mmCIF file of C-alpha atoms and ligand atoms in Angstrom:
data_model
loop_
_atom_site.group_PDB
_atom_site.id
_atom_site.type_symbol
_atom_site.label_atom_id
_atom_site.label_comp_id
_atom_site.label_asym_id
_atom_site.label_seq_id
_atom_site.Cartn_x
_atom_site.Cartn_y
_atom_site.Cartn_z
ATOM 1 C CA MET A 1 -32.601 -16.937 30.003
ATOM 2 C CA HIS A 2 -29.757 -19.120 28.676
ATOM 3 C CA ALA A 3 -26.107 -18.185 28.347
ATOM 4 C CA VAL A 4 -23.292 -19.733 26.347
ATOM 5 C CA VAL A 5 -20.064 -19.294 28.291
ATOM 6 C CA LEU A 6 -16.835 -19.724 26.338
ATOM 7 C CA VAL A 7 -14.261 -21.593 28.379
ATOM 8 C CA GLY A 8 -12.556 -23.674 25.707
ATOM 9 C CA GLY A 9 -9.297 -21.761 25.359
ATOM 10 C CA PHE A 10 -6.108 -23.299 26.685
ATOM 11 C CA GLY A 11 -5.267 -20.468 29.064
ATOM 12 C CA THR A 12 -1.841 -20.305 27.421
ATOM 13 C CA ARG A 13 -0.950 -16.899 28.852
ATOM 14 C CA LEU A 14 -1.583 -18.145 32.407
ATOM 15 C CA ARG A 15 0.656 -21.209 32.169
ATOM 16 C CA PRO A 16 1.983 -22.860 34.325
ATOM 17 C CA LEU A 17 -1.068 -22.188 36.591
ATOM 18 C CA THR A 18 -3.414 -23.532 33.888
ATOM 19 C CA PHE A 19 -1.443 -26.774 33.499
ATOM 20 C CA THR A 20 -3.311 -28.056 36.556
ATOM 21 C CA THR A 21 -6.366 -25.774 36.839
ATOM 22 C CA PRO A 22 -8.411 -24.563 33.838
ATOM 23 C CA LYS A 23 -8.507 -20.752 33.663
ATOM 24 C CA PRO A 24 -12.190 -20.459 34.696
ATOM 25 C CA LEU A 25 -11.496 -22.460 37.862
ATOM 26 C CA LEU A 26 -8.548 -20.339 39.017
ATOM 27 C CA PRO A 27 -9.499 -18.438 42.160
ATOM 28 C CA VAL A 28 -10.321 -14.749 42.116
ATOM 29 C CA GLY A 29 -10.775 -13.596 45.693
ATOM 30 C CA ASN A 30 -10.796 -17.229 46.867
ATOM 31 C CA MET A 31 -13.717 -18.132 44.593
ATOM 32 C CA PRO A 32 -13.448 -19.721 41.124
ATOM 33 C CA LEU A 33 -13.464 -17.071 38.402
ATOM 34 C CA LEU A 34 -16.393 -18.899 36.785
ATOM 35 C CA GLU A 35 -18.455 -18.634 39.978
ATOM 36 C CA ARG A 36 -17.975 -14.835 40.050
ATOM 37 C CA LEU A 37 -19.028 -14.650 36.413
ATOM 38 C CA MET A 38 -22.077 -16.875 36.991
ATOM 39 C CA THR A 39 -23.167 -14.909 40.057
ATOM 40 C CA SER A 40 -23.159 -11.772 37.956
ATOM 41 C CA LEU A 41 -25.061 -13.458 35.074
ATOM 42 C CA ALA A 42 -27.635 -14.846 37.529
ATOM 43 C CA HIS A 43 -28.136 -11.333 38.862
ATOM 44 C CA GLY A 44 -29.006 -10.258 35.291
ATOM 45 C CA GLY A 45 -31.589 -13.021 34.761
ATOM 46 C CA VAL A 46 -29.555 -15.976 33.484
ATOM 47 C CA THR A 47 -30.842 -19.300 34.800
ATOM 48 C CA HIS A 48 -28.959 -21.827 32.599
ATOM 49 C CA ALA A 49 -25.475 -21.748 31.169
ATOM 50 C CA VAL A 50 -23.905 -24.105 28.695
ATOM 51 C CA LEU A 51 -20.141 -24.187 29.121
ATOM 52 C CA SER A 52 -18.452 -24.410 25.779
ATOM 53 C CA LEU A 53 -15.388 -26.596 26.284
ATOM 54 C CA GLY A 54 -12.562 -28.010 24.229
ATOM 55 C CA PHE A 55 -11.746 -30.657 26.832
ATOM 56 C CA ARG A 56 -13.609 -33.046 29.122
ATOM 57 C CA PRO A 57 -15.670 -31.319 31.833
ATOM 58 C CA GLN A 58 -14.184 -33.436 34.651
ATOM 59 C CA PRO A 59 -12.476 -30.555 36.540
ATOM 60 C CA PHE A 60 -15.744 -28.571 36.477
ATOM 61 C CA LEU A 61 -17.795 -31.541 37.701
ATOM 62 C CA GLU A 62 -15.383 -31.943 40.618
ATOM 63 C CA VAL A 63 -15.803 -28.321 41.711
ATOM 64 C CA PHE A 64 -19.564 -28.094 40.944
ATOM 65 C CA PRO A 65 -20.820 -31.671 41.459
ATOM 66 C CA SER A 66 -24.475 -30.652 41.509
ATOM 67 C CA ASN A 67 -24.027 -28.606 38.305
ATOM 68 C CA ILE A 68 -25.059 -25.406 40.060
ATOM 69 C CA CYS A 69 -22.590 -22.523 39.974
ATOM 70 C CA GLY A 70 -23.360 -19.059 41.374
ATOM 71 C CA GLY A 71 -27.078 -19.854 41.229
ATOM 72 C CA VAL A 72 -26.963 -20.922 37.552
ATOM 73 C CA GLU A 73 -27.625 -24.456 36.279
ATOM 74 C CA LEU A 74 -24.689 -25.717 34.208
ATOM 75 C CA SER A 75 -24.520 -28.006 31.202
ATOM 76 C CA TYR A 76 -21.549 -28.784 28.955
ATOM 77 C CA ALA A 77 -20.910 -28.780 25.215
ATOM 78 C CA VAL A 78 -17.596 -30.446 24.431
ATOM 79 C CA GLU A 79 -16.024 -29.809 21.018
ATOM 80 C CA ASP A 80 -13.981 -32.583 19.452
ATOM 81 C CA ARG A 81 -11.618 -29.929 18.072
ATOM 82 C CA PRO A 82 -11.300 -26.194 18.859
ATOM 83 C CA LEU A 83 -14.051 -24.414 16.901
ATOM 84 C CA ASP A 84 -12.890 -20.867 17.766
ATOM 85 C CA THR A 85 -15.382 -18.428 19.255
ATOM 86 C CA ALA A 86 -18.259 -18.375 16.726
ATOM 87 C CA GLY A 87 -17.874 -22.087 15.984
ATOM 88 C CA ALA A 88 -18.072 -22.784 19.714
ATOM 89 C CA ILE A 89 -21.142 -20.575 20.194
ATOM 90 C CA GLY A 90 -22.929 -22.208 17.228
ATOM 91 C CA PHE A 91 -22.167 -25.691 18.533
ATOM 92 C CA ALA A 92 -22.999 -25.028 22.202
ATOM 93 C CA ALA A 93 -26.198 -23.056 21.510
ATOM 94 C CA ARG A 94 -27.551 -25.958 19.428
ATOM 95 C CA GLU A 95 -26.557 -28.481 22.112
ATOM 96 C CA ALA A 96 -28.609 -26.387 24.573
ATOM 97 C CA GLY A 97 -31.606 -26.180 22.182
ATOM 98 C CA ILE A 98 -31.470 -22.373 21.918
ATOM 99 C CA ASP A 99 -31.962 -22.526 18.120
ATOM 100 C CA ARG A 100 -35.094 -24.696 18.408
ATOM 101 C CA ARG A 101 -36.666 -22.448 21.010
ATOM 102 C CA GLY A 102 -35.729 -19.297 19.062
ATOM 103 C CA GLU A 103 -34.683 -17.461 22.227
ATOM 104 C CA THR A 104 -32.627 -14.364 22.862
ATOM 105 C CA PHE A 105 -29.473 -15.530 24.658
ATOM 106 C CA ILE A 106 -26.319 -14.246 26.353
ATOM 107 C CA VAL A 107 -22.737 -15.087 25.411
ATOM 108 C CA ALA A 108 -19.878 -14.467 27.832
ATOM 109 C CA ASN A 109 -16.137 -14.903 27.526
ATOM 110 C CA GLY A 110 -15.204 -17.066 30.495
ATOM 111 C CA ASP A 111 -12.336 -14.910 31.752
ATOM 112 C CA VAL A 112 -14.153 -11.617 32.278
ATOM 113 C CA ILE A 113 -15.058 -10.060 35.631
ATOM 114 C CA THR A 114 -17.382 -7.095 35.474
ATOM 115 C CA ASP A 115 -20.054 -5.245 37.418
ATOM 116 C CA LEU A 116 -22.102 -4.878 34.218
ATOM 117 C CA ASP A 117 -25.843 -5.229 34.839
ATOM 118 C CA VAL A 118 -26.716 -7.851 32.208
ATOM 119 C CA ALA A 119 -30.435 -7.034 32.508
ATOM 120 C CA LYS A 120 -29.679 -3.481 31.326
ATOM 121 C CA LEU A 121 -27.681 -4.840 28.382
ATOM 122 C CA VAL A 122 -30.688 -6.981 27.410
ATOM 123 C CA SER A 123 -33.144 -4.105 27.664
ATOM 124 C CA PHE A 124 -30.830 -1.856 25.584
ATOM 125 C CA HIS A 125 -30.677 -4.651 22.976
ATOM 126 C CA ARG A 126 -34.487 -4.897 22.861
ATOM 127 C CA THR A 127 -34.975 -1.127 22.628
ATOM 128 C CA ASN A 128 -32.811 -1.089 19.490
ATOM 129 C CA ASN A 129 -34.483 -4.153 18.028
ATOM 130 C CA ALA A 130 -30.924 -5.416 17.499
ATOM 131 C CA GLN A 131 -29.785 -8.836 16.271
ATOM 132 C CA GLY A 132 -26.730 -8.550 18.489
ATOM 133 C CA THR A 133 -25.464 -6.184 21.210
ATOM 134 C CA ILE A 134 -21.908 -6.094 22.518
ATOM 135 C CA HIS A 135 -20.934 -4.756 25.933
ATOM 136 C CA LEU A 136 -18.189 -2.159 25.381
ATOM 137 C CA THR A 137 -15.682 -0.726 27.810
ATOM 138 C CA PRO A 138 -13.116 2.047 27.340
ATOM 139 C CA VAL A 139 -9.438 1.072 27.791
ATOM 140 C CA ALA A 140 -6.177 3.022 27.545
ATOM 141 C CA ASP A 141 -4.437 0.533 25.222
ATOM 142 C CA PRO A 142 -6.918 -1.276 22.967
ATOM 143 C CA SER A 143 -4.309 -3.229 20.956
ATOM 144 C CA GLN A 144 -4.953 -6.509 22.834
ATOM 145 C CA TYR A 145 -8.729 -6.406 22.352
ATOM 146 C CA GLY A 146 -11.477 -6.223 19.756
ATOM 147 C CA VAL A 147 -11.859 -2.511 19.010
ATOM 148 C CA VAL A 148 -15.293 -1.154 18.165
ATOM 149 C CA GLU A 149 -16.389 2.012 16.357
ATOM 150 C CA THR A 150 -20.015 3.034 16.845
ATOM 151 C CA SER A 151 -22.350 5.680 15.357
ATOM 152 C CA SER A 152 -24.218 8.225 17.497
ATOM 153 C CA ASP A 153 -27.209 5.825 17.615
ATOM 154 C CA SER A 154 -24.951 3.041 19.044
ATOM 155 C CA ARG A 155 -24.854 0.971 15.873
ATOM 156 C CA VAL A 156 -21.502 -0.806 15.437
ATOM 157 C CA LEU A 157 -19.846 0.550 12.290
ATOM 158 C CA ARG A 158 -16.579 -1.345 12.543
ATOM 159 C CA PHE A 159 -15.101 -4.194 14.593
ATOM 160 C CA VAL A 160 -11.342 -4.751 14.406
ATOM 161 C CA GLU A 161 -9.822 -7.588 16.432
ATOM 162 C CA LYS A 162 -6.364 -6.802 17.898
ATOM 163 C CA PRO A 163 -5.740 -3.844 15.573
ATOM 164 C CA ALA A 164 -2.293 -2.875 14.331
ATOM 165 C CA PRO A 165 -1.072 0.552 15.533
ATOM 166 C CA GLY A 166 -2.928 3.333 13.701
ATOM 167 C CA GLU A 167 -5.654 1.053 12.358
ATOM 168 C CA THR A 168 -8.382 2.674 14.478
ATOM 169 C CA THR A 169 -8.618 5.599 16.904
ATOM 170 C CA SER A 170 -11.458 4.159 19.013
ATOM 171 C CA ARG A 171 -10.749 3.323 22.662
ATOM 172 C CA ASP A 172 -13.975 1.328 23.125
ATOM 173 C CA VAL A 173 -13.316 -2.391 23.181
ATOM 174 C CA ASN A 174 -15.373 -5.548 23.121
ATOM 175 C CA ALA A 175 -15.825 -6.410 26.804
ATOM 176 C CA GLY A 176 -16.775 -10.038 26.075
ATOM 177 C CA THR A 177 -20.499 -10.116 26.988
ATOM 178 C CA TYR A 178 -23.054 -10.246 24.153
ATOM 179 C CA VAL A 179 -26.827 -10.478 23.710
ATOM 180 C CA LEU A 180 -27.720 -12.396 20.553
ATOM 181 C CA GLU A 181 -30.959 -13.356 18.840
ATOM 182 C CA ALA A 182 -31.309 -17.050 17.966
ATOM 183 C CA ALA A 183 -31.532 -15.964 14.299
ATOM 184 C CA THR A 184 -27.816 -15.054 14.407
ATOM 185 C CA LEU A 185 -27.072 -18.796 14.745
ATOM 186 C CA ALA A 186 -27.632 -19.026 10.980
ATOM 187 C CA ARG A 187 -24.300 -17.167 10.740
ATOM 188 C CA MET A 188 -22.620 -19.657 13.114
ATOM 189 C CA PRO A 189 -23.205 -23.238 11.917
ATOM 190 C CA GLY A 190 -20.974 -24.676 14.646
ATOM 191 C CA THR A 191 -19.508 -27.370 12.418
ATOM 192 C CA SER A 192 -16.103 -25.855 11.665
ATOM 193 C CA PRO A 193 -13.802 -23.224 13.211
ATOM 194 C CA LEU A 194 -15.075 -19.657 12.908
ATOM 195 C CA SER A 195 -14.161 -16.471 14.781
ATOM 196 C CA ILE A 196 -16.980 -14.219 15.971
ATOM 197 C CA GLU A 197 -14.495 -11.347 16.273
ATOM 198 C CA ARG A 198 -12.920 -11.709 12.824
ATOM 199 C CA MET A 199 -15.889 -12.978 10.767
ATOM 200 C CA THR A 200 -19.357 -12.866 12.336
ATOM 201 C CA PHE A 201 -19.232 -9.421 13.970
ATOM 202 C CA PRO A 202 -17.706 -7.665 10.899
ATOM 203 C CA GLU A 203 -20.440 -9.329 8.790
ATOM 204 C CA MET A 204 -23.194 -8.183 11.203
ATOM 205 C CA CYS A 205 -21.733 -4.622 11.101
ATOM 206 C CA ARG A 206 -22.068 -4.605 7.325
ATOM 207 C CA ASP A 207 -25.709 -5.676 7.706
ATOM 208 C CA GLY A 208 -26.331 -2.901 10.263
ATOM 209 C CA VAL A 209 -27.786 -5.259 12.892
ATOM 210 C CA LEU A 210 -25.090 -5.029 15.599
ATOM 211 C CA TYR A 211 -25.155 -2.524 18.477
ATOM 212 C CA GLY A 212 -22.716 -1.527 21.203
ATOM 213 C CA TYR A 213 -23.555 -0.677 24.820
ATOM 214 C CA SER A 214 -20.697 1.168 26.484
ATOM 215 C CA THR A 215 -20.458 1.359 30.275
ATOM 216 C CA ASP A 216 -17.799 2.425 32.745
ATOM 217 C CA ASP A 217 -18.616 -0.456 35.103
ATOM 218 C CA TYR A 218 -15.664 -2.256 36.654
ATOM 219 C CA TRP A 219 -14.242 -4.611 34.002
ATOM 220 C CA ILE A 220 -11.192 -6.805 33.635
ATOM 221 C CA ASP A 221 -10.159 -9.725 31.430
ATOM 222 C CA ALA A 222 -8.320 -11.886 33.949
ATOM 223 C CA GLY A 223 -6.659 -13.988 31.253
ATOM 224 C CA ARG A 224 -3.153 -12.461 31.385
ATOM 225 C CA PRO A 225 -0.616 -12.776 34.222
ATOM 226 C CA GLU A 226 -0.783 -9.145 35.342
ATOM 227 C CA THR A 227 -4.570 -8.880 34.966
ATOM 228 C CA TYR A 228 -5.140 -12.193 36.767
ATOM 229 C CA VAL A 229 -3.246 -10.901 39.794
ATOM 230 C CA ARG A 230 -4.911 -7.483 39.518
ATOM 231 C CA ALA A 231 -8.431 -8.975 39.310
ATOM 232 C CA ASN A 232 -7.754 -10.582 42.692
ATOM 233 C CA ILE A 233 -6.270 -7.503 44.316
ATOM 234 C CA ASP A 234 -8.929 -5.146 42.913
ATOM 235 C CA LEU A 235 -11.565 -7.085 44.845
ATOM 236 C CA LEU A 236 -10.004 -5.907 48.101
ATOM 237 C CA SER A 237 -10.701 -2.270 47.365
ATOM 238 C CA ARG A 238 -13.767 -2.098 45.160
ATOM 239 C CA HIS A 239 -17.288 -2.247 46.442
ATOM 240 C CA SER A 240 -18.604 -5.524 45.245
ATOM 241 C CA ILE A 241 -21.825 -7.384 45.668
ATOM 242 C CA TYR A 242 -19.834 -10.594 45.879
ATOM 243 C CA GLN A 243 -18.429 -12.060 49.022
ATOM 244 C CA LEU A 244 -14.723 -11.995 49.726
ATOM 245 C CA THR A 245 -12.522 -13.676 52.325
ATOM 246 C CA PRO A 246 -8.988 -12.323 51.728
ATOM 247 C CA ILE A 247 -7.261 -14.786 54.062
ATOM 248 C CA ASP A 248 -8.947 -18.178 54.121
ATOM 249 C CA ALA A 249 -9.738 -19.541 57.579
ATOM 250 C CA LEU A 250 -7.769 -22.683 56.680
ATOM 251 C CA ALA A 251 -4.538 -20.809 55.843
ATOM 252 C CA GLN A 252 -1.654 -20.812 58.342
ATOM 253 C CA VAL A 253 -0.070 -17.379 58.413
ATOM 254 C CA ASP A 254 2.662 -16.683 60.949
ATOM 255 C CA PRO A 255 1.728 -13.631 63.053
ATOM 256 C CA SER A 256 5.045 -11.960 62.161
ATOM 257 C CA ALA A 257 4.398 -12.217 58.399
ATOM 258 C CA HIS A 258 3.572 -8.976 56.591
ATOM 259 C CA ILE A 259 0.532 -9.296 54.314
ATOM 260 C CA LEU A 260 -0.318 -6.287 52.158
ATOM 261 C CA GLN A 261 -3.190 -6.224 49.610
ATOM 262 C CA SER A 262 -3.029 -9.965 49.034
ATOM 263 C CA ILE A 263 -5.333 -12.962 48.866
ATOM 264 C CA ILE A 264 -4.413 -16.194 50.629
ATOM 265 C CA GLY A 265 -6.190 -19.470 49.960
ATOM 266 C CA ALA A 266 -7.044 -22.526 52.034
ATOM 267 C CA GLY A 267 -4.112 -24.615 53.246
ATOM 268 C CA CYS A 268 -1.461 -22.019 52.357
ATOM 269 C CA VAL A 269 1.425 -21.759 54.806
ATOM 270 C CA VAL A 270 3.251 -18.443 55.268
ATOM 271 C CA GLY A 271 6.369 -18.524 57.441
ATOM 272 C CA GLU A 272 7.729 -15.997 59.903
ATOM 273 C CA ASN A 273 8.662 -12.524 58.628
ATOM 274 C CA ALA A 274 7.622 -13.422 55.077
ATOM 275 C CA GLN A 275 6.278 -10.483 53.050
ATOM 276 C CA ILE A 276 3.351 -10.971 50.683
ATOM 277 C CA ILE A 277 2.596 -7.856 48.665
ATOM 278 C CA ARG A 278 -0.195 -7.467 46.033
ATOM 279 C CA SER A 279 -0.101 -11.216 45.408
ATOM 280 C CA VAL A 280 -2.312 -14.280 45.207
ATOM 281 C CA LEU A 281 -1.381 -17.405 47.159
ATOM 282 C CA ILE A 282 -3.443 -20.216 45.707
ATOM 283 C CA ALA A 283 -4.680 -23.064 47.914
ATOM 284 C CA GLY A 284 -1.822 -25.258 49.114
ATOM 285 C CA SER A 285 1.091 -22.937 48.326
ATOM 286 C CA ARG A 286 3.916 -22.518 50.818
ATOM 287 C CA ILE A 287 6.025 -19.445 51.492
ATOM 288 C CA ASP A 288 8.991 -20.053 53.780
ATOM 289 C CA ALA A 289 10.357 -17.685 56.414
ATOM 290 C CA ASN A 290 11.638 -14.278 55.278
ATOM 291 C CA ALA A 291 10.668 -14.825 51.625
ATOM 292 C CA VAL A 292 9.287 -11.820 49.717
ATOM 293 C CA VAL A 293 6.504 -12.236 47.143
ATOM 294 C CA ILE A 294 5.409 -9.195 45.118
ATOM 295 C CA ASP A 295 2.798 -8.888 42.306
ATOM 296 C CA SER A 296 2.767 -12.660 41.788
ATOM 297 C CA ALA A 297 0.482 -15.704 41.796
ATOM 298 C CA VAL A 298 1.804 -18.807 43.545
ATOM 299 C CA MET A 299 0.646 -22.419 43.665
ATOM 300 C CA GLY A 300 4.006 -23.982 44.570
ATOM 301 C CA ARG A 301 6.719 -23.358 47.153
ATOM 302 C CA ILE A 302 8.966 -20.338 47.754
ATOM 303 C CA GLY A 303 12.108 -21.034 49.800
ATOM 304 C CA ALA A 304 13.334 -18.960 52.731
ATOM 305 C CA PHE A 305 14.778 -15.511 51.888
ATOM 306 C CA ALA A 306 13.823 -15.873 48.200
ATOM 307 C CA GLN A 307 12.476 -12.766 46.439
ATOM 308 C CA VAL A 308 9.873 -13.228 43.732
ATOM 309 C CA THR A 309 8.419 -10.319 41.737
ATOM 310 C CA SER A 310 5.817 -10.451 38.910
ATOM 311 C CA CYS A 311 5.999 -14.256 38.645
ATOM 312 C CA LEU A 312 3.603 -17.159 38.093
ATOM 313 C CA ILE A 313 4.637 -20.211 40.126
ATOM 314 C CA GLY A 314 2.821 -23.449 39.236
ATOM 315 C CA VAL A 315 2.032 -26.416 41.485
ATOM 316 C CA ASP A 316 5.405 -28.013 40.684
ATOM 317 C CA GLY A 317 7.275 -24.728 40.978
ATOM 318 C CA GLN A 318 9.916 -24.685 43.721
ATOM 319 C CA ILE A 319 11.990 -21.570 44.266
ATOM 320 C CA ASN A 320 15.292 -22.198 46.035
ATOM 321 C CA SER A 321 16.110 -20.406 49.248
ATOM 322 C CA GLY A 322 17.662 -17.022 48.597
ATOM 323 C CA ALA A 323 16.851 -17.012 44.844
ATOM 324 C CA VAL A 324 15.847 -13.695 43.236
ATOM 325 C CA LEU A 325 13.347 -13.907 40.363
ATOM 326 C CA ARG A 326 11.483 -11.323 38.309
ATOM 327 C CA ASP A 327 8.983 -11.756 35.429
ATOM 328 C CA ALA A 328 9.424 -15.528 35.468
ATOM 329 C CA LYS A 329 7.132 -18.533 35.043
ATOM 330 C CA VAL A 330 8.169 -21.582 37.071
ATOM 331 C CA PRO A 331 8.200 -24.305 35.850
ATOM 332 C CA ASP A 332 8.936 -22.657 32.515
ATOM 333 C CA PRO A 333 5.994 -23.532 30.198
ATOM 334 C CA ALA A 334 8.339 -23.437 27.192
ATOM 335 C CA THR A 335 10.153 -26.515 28.515
ATOM 336 C CA ILE A 336 7.034 -28.629 29.202
HETATM 337 N N1 LIG B 401 -15.077 -23.387 23.345
HETATM 338 C C1 LIG B 401 -14.084 -22.643 22.883
HETATM 339 N N2 LIG B 401 -13.448 -23.054 21.756
HETATM 340 N N3 LIG B 401 -13.747 -21.522 23.551
HETATM 341 C C2 LIG B 401 -12.726 -20.796 23.052
HETATM 342 C C3 LIG B 401 -12.018 -21.149 21.886
HETATM 343 C C4 LIG B 401 -12.416 -22.366 21.206
HETATM 344 O O1 LIG B 401 -11.838 -22.774 20.174
HETATM 345 N N4 LIG B 401 -11.066 -20.194 21.678
HETATM 346 C C5 LIG B 401 -11.180 -19.293 22.672
HETATM 347 N N5 LIG B 401 -12.184 -19.655 23.519
HETATM 348 C C6 LIG B 401 -12.665 -18.941 24.719
HETATM 349 C C7 LIG B 401 -11.594 -18.659 25.755
HETATM 350 O O2 LIG B 401 -11.555 -19.691 26.734
HETATM 351 C C8 LIG B 401 -12.088 -17.346 26.374
HETATM 352 O O3 LIG B 401 -13.029 -17.549 27.421
HETATM 353 C C9 LIG B 401 -12.848 -16.685 25.238
HETATM 354 O O4 LIG B 401 -13.111 -17.695 24.251
HETATM 355 C C10 LIG B 401 -12.031 -15.551 24.597
HETATM 356 O O5 LIG B 401 -10.765 -16.050 24.250
HETATM 357 P P1 LIG B 401 -9.425 -15.347 24.770
HETATM 358 O O6 LIG B 401 -8.293 -16.183 24.307
HETATM 359 O O7 LIG B 401 -9.502 -15.008 26.204
HETATM 360 O O8 LIG B 401 -9.471 -14.028 23.870
HETATM 361 P P2 LIG B 401 -8.879 -12.592 24.174
HETATM 362 O O9 LIG B 401 -8.961 -12.240 25.600
HETATM 363 O O10 LIG B 401 -7.539 -12.485 23.526
HETATM 364 O O11 LIG B 401 -9.898 -11.643 23.325
HETATM 365 C C11 LIG B 401 -11.303 -11.769 23.485
HETATM 366 O O12 LIG B 401 -11.741 -11.107 24.661
HETATM 367 C C12 LIG B 401 -11.521 -9.659 24.688
HETATM 368 C C13 LIG B 401 -12.117 -9.113 25.961
HETATM 369 O O13 LIG B 401 -11.637 -9.745 27.056
HETATM 370 C C14 LIG B 401 -11.988 -11.166 22.248
HETATM 371 O O14 LIG B 401 -13.362 -11.459 22.323
HETATM 372 C C15 LIG B 401 -11.745 -9.646 22.161
HETATM 373 O O15 LIG B 401 -12.503 -9.099 21.087
HETATM 374 C C16 LIG B 401 -12.196 -8.991 23.466
HETATM 375 O O16 LIG B 401 -11.881 -7.578 23.428
HETATM 376 MG MG1 LIG B 402 -9.469 -13.228 27.327
#
């Protein structure tokens, strides 16, 4: 089975990390996010994935030179301008020949980590004879997602992207994995920008051909600063079928450093008495002696005795010794 994986966004919310590494290649548990996603898709029967990109695939080719990722064979569809979600799916699916072969296919948002069993989603889709089936997950605050109302027979009655307060009472949101029939490509020409969330799904609801499959499987959209860090930390505690090495063998961690619920990548250096708490140190970062890092993701350098809480520190980010920072992005993306 083929999948179209949407990875063309700019990762704006994860800047400055995404200035140097595209969001799908950021590590989650010392493995690229995309590789975790692909491993899970492969488990559900996906053999080929076309990555739908808005930029050249060079960074992906460097990380996956043989075009195999998590057991899935990769190809690339590069848009010459952002086509938004449905435009991107229409374009990439045609590039991969899915329309010609008339196959059922999977679509996945490239920033989602879930234990969903994709094979079950496909069999639910077939049982309902659906044109499209959306994986749904319940969340406490649905305002940042696509909110879905379903009937008792799982038909989607309404799809509201990022609803205003009071617009809907449903707590079930679009979890970013879909099964689609090739026939739905007629709704997604792939030649100009089109949103699946704002146009195609509402249209399919009106035609009564869209279904929702709600599960309470582990699920997170790692595309925001706090969820990116949490996706990493969650891996330490949840039972996962995927491998995890919390502290890479090529990291240098001083024996006096205090590491609590954190992930440390290859080549990171952590000095004496430093404290790393619920944080992600990305390959090559450096934490000097006695620095404290809490709830943060770091690619750059943190000076001695500095205290950093809820921050994203990019490759060029340097925190002075003794500085105290909270809720900051360094370097500040607004100034770049
Ligand atoms: N190729 C391409 N072209 N990909 C794009 C484009 C584009 O123009 N725009 C966005 N994408 C990709 C992003 O890279 C990401 O993988 C995916 O489409 C979704 O975009 P996000 O920017 O991450 O959207 P979101 O998280 O705010 O909302 C989406 O995901 C939620 C679940 O995580 C929506 O699908 C919501 O309905 C959903 O609830
Ligand atoms: Mg997202």
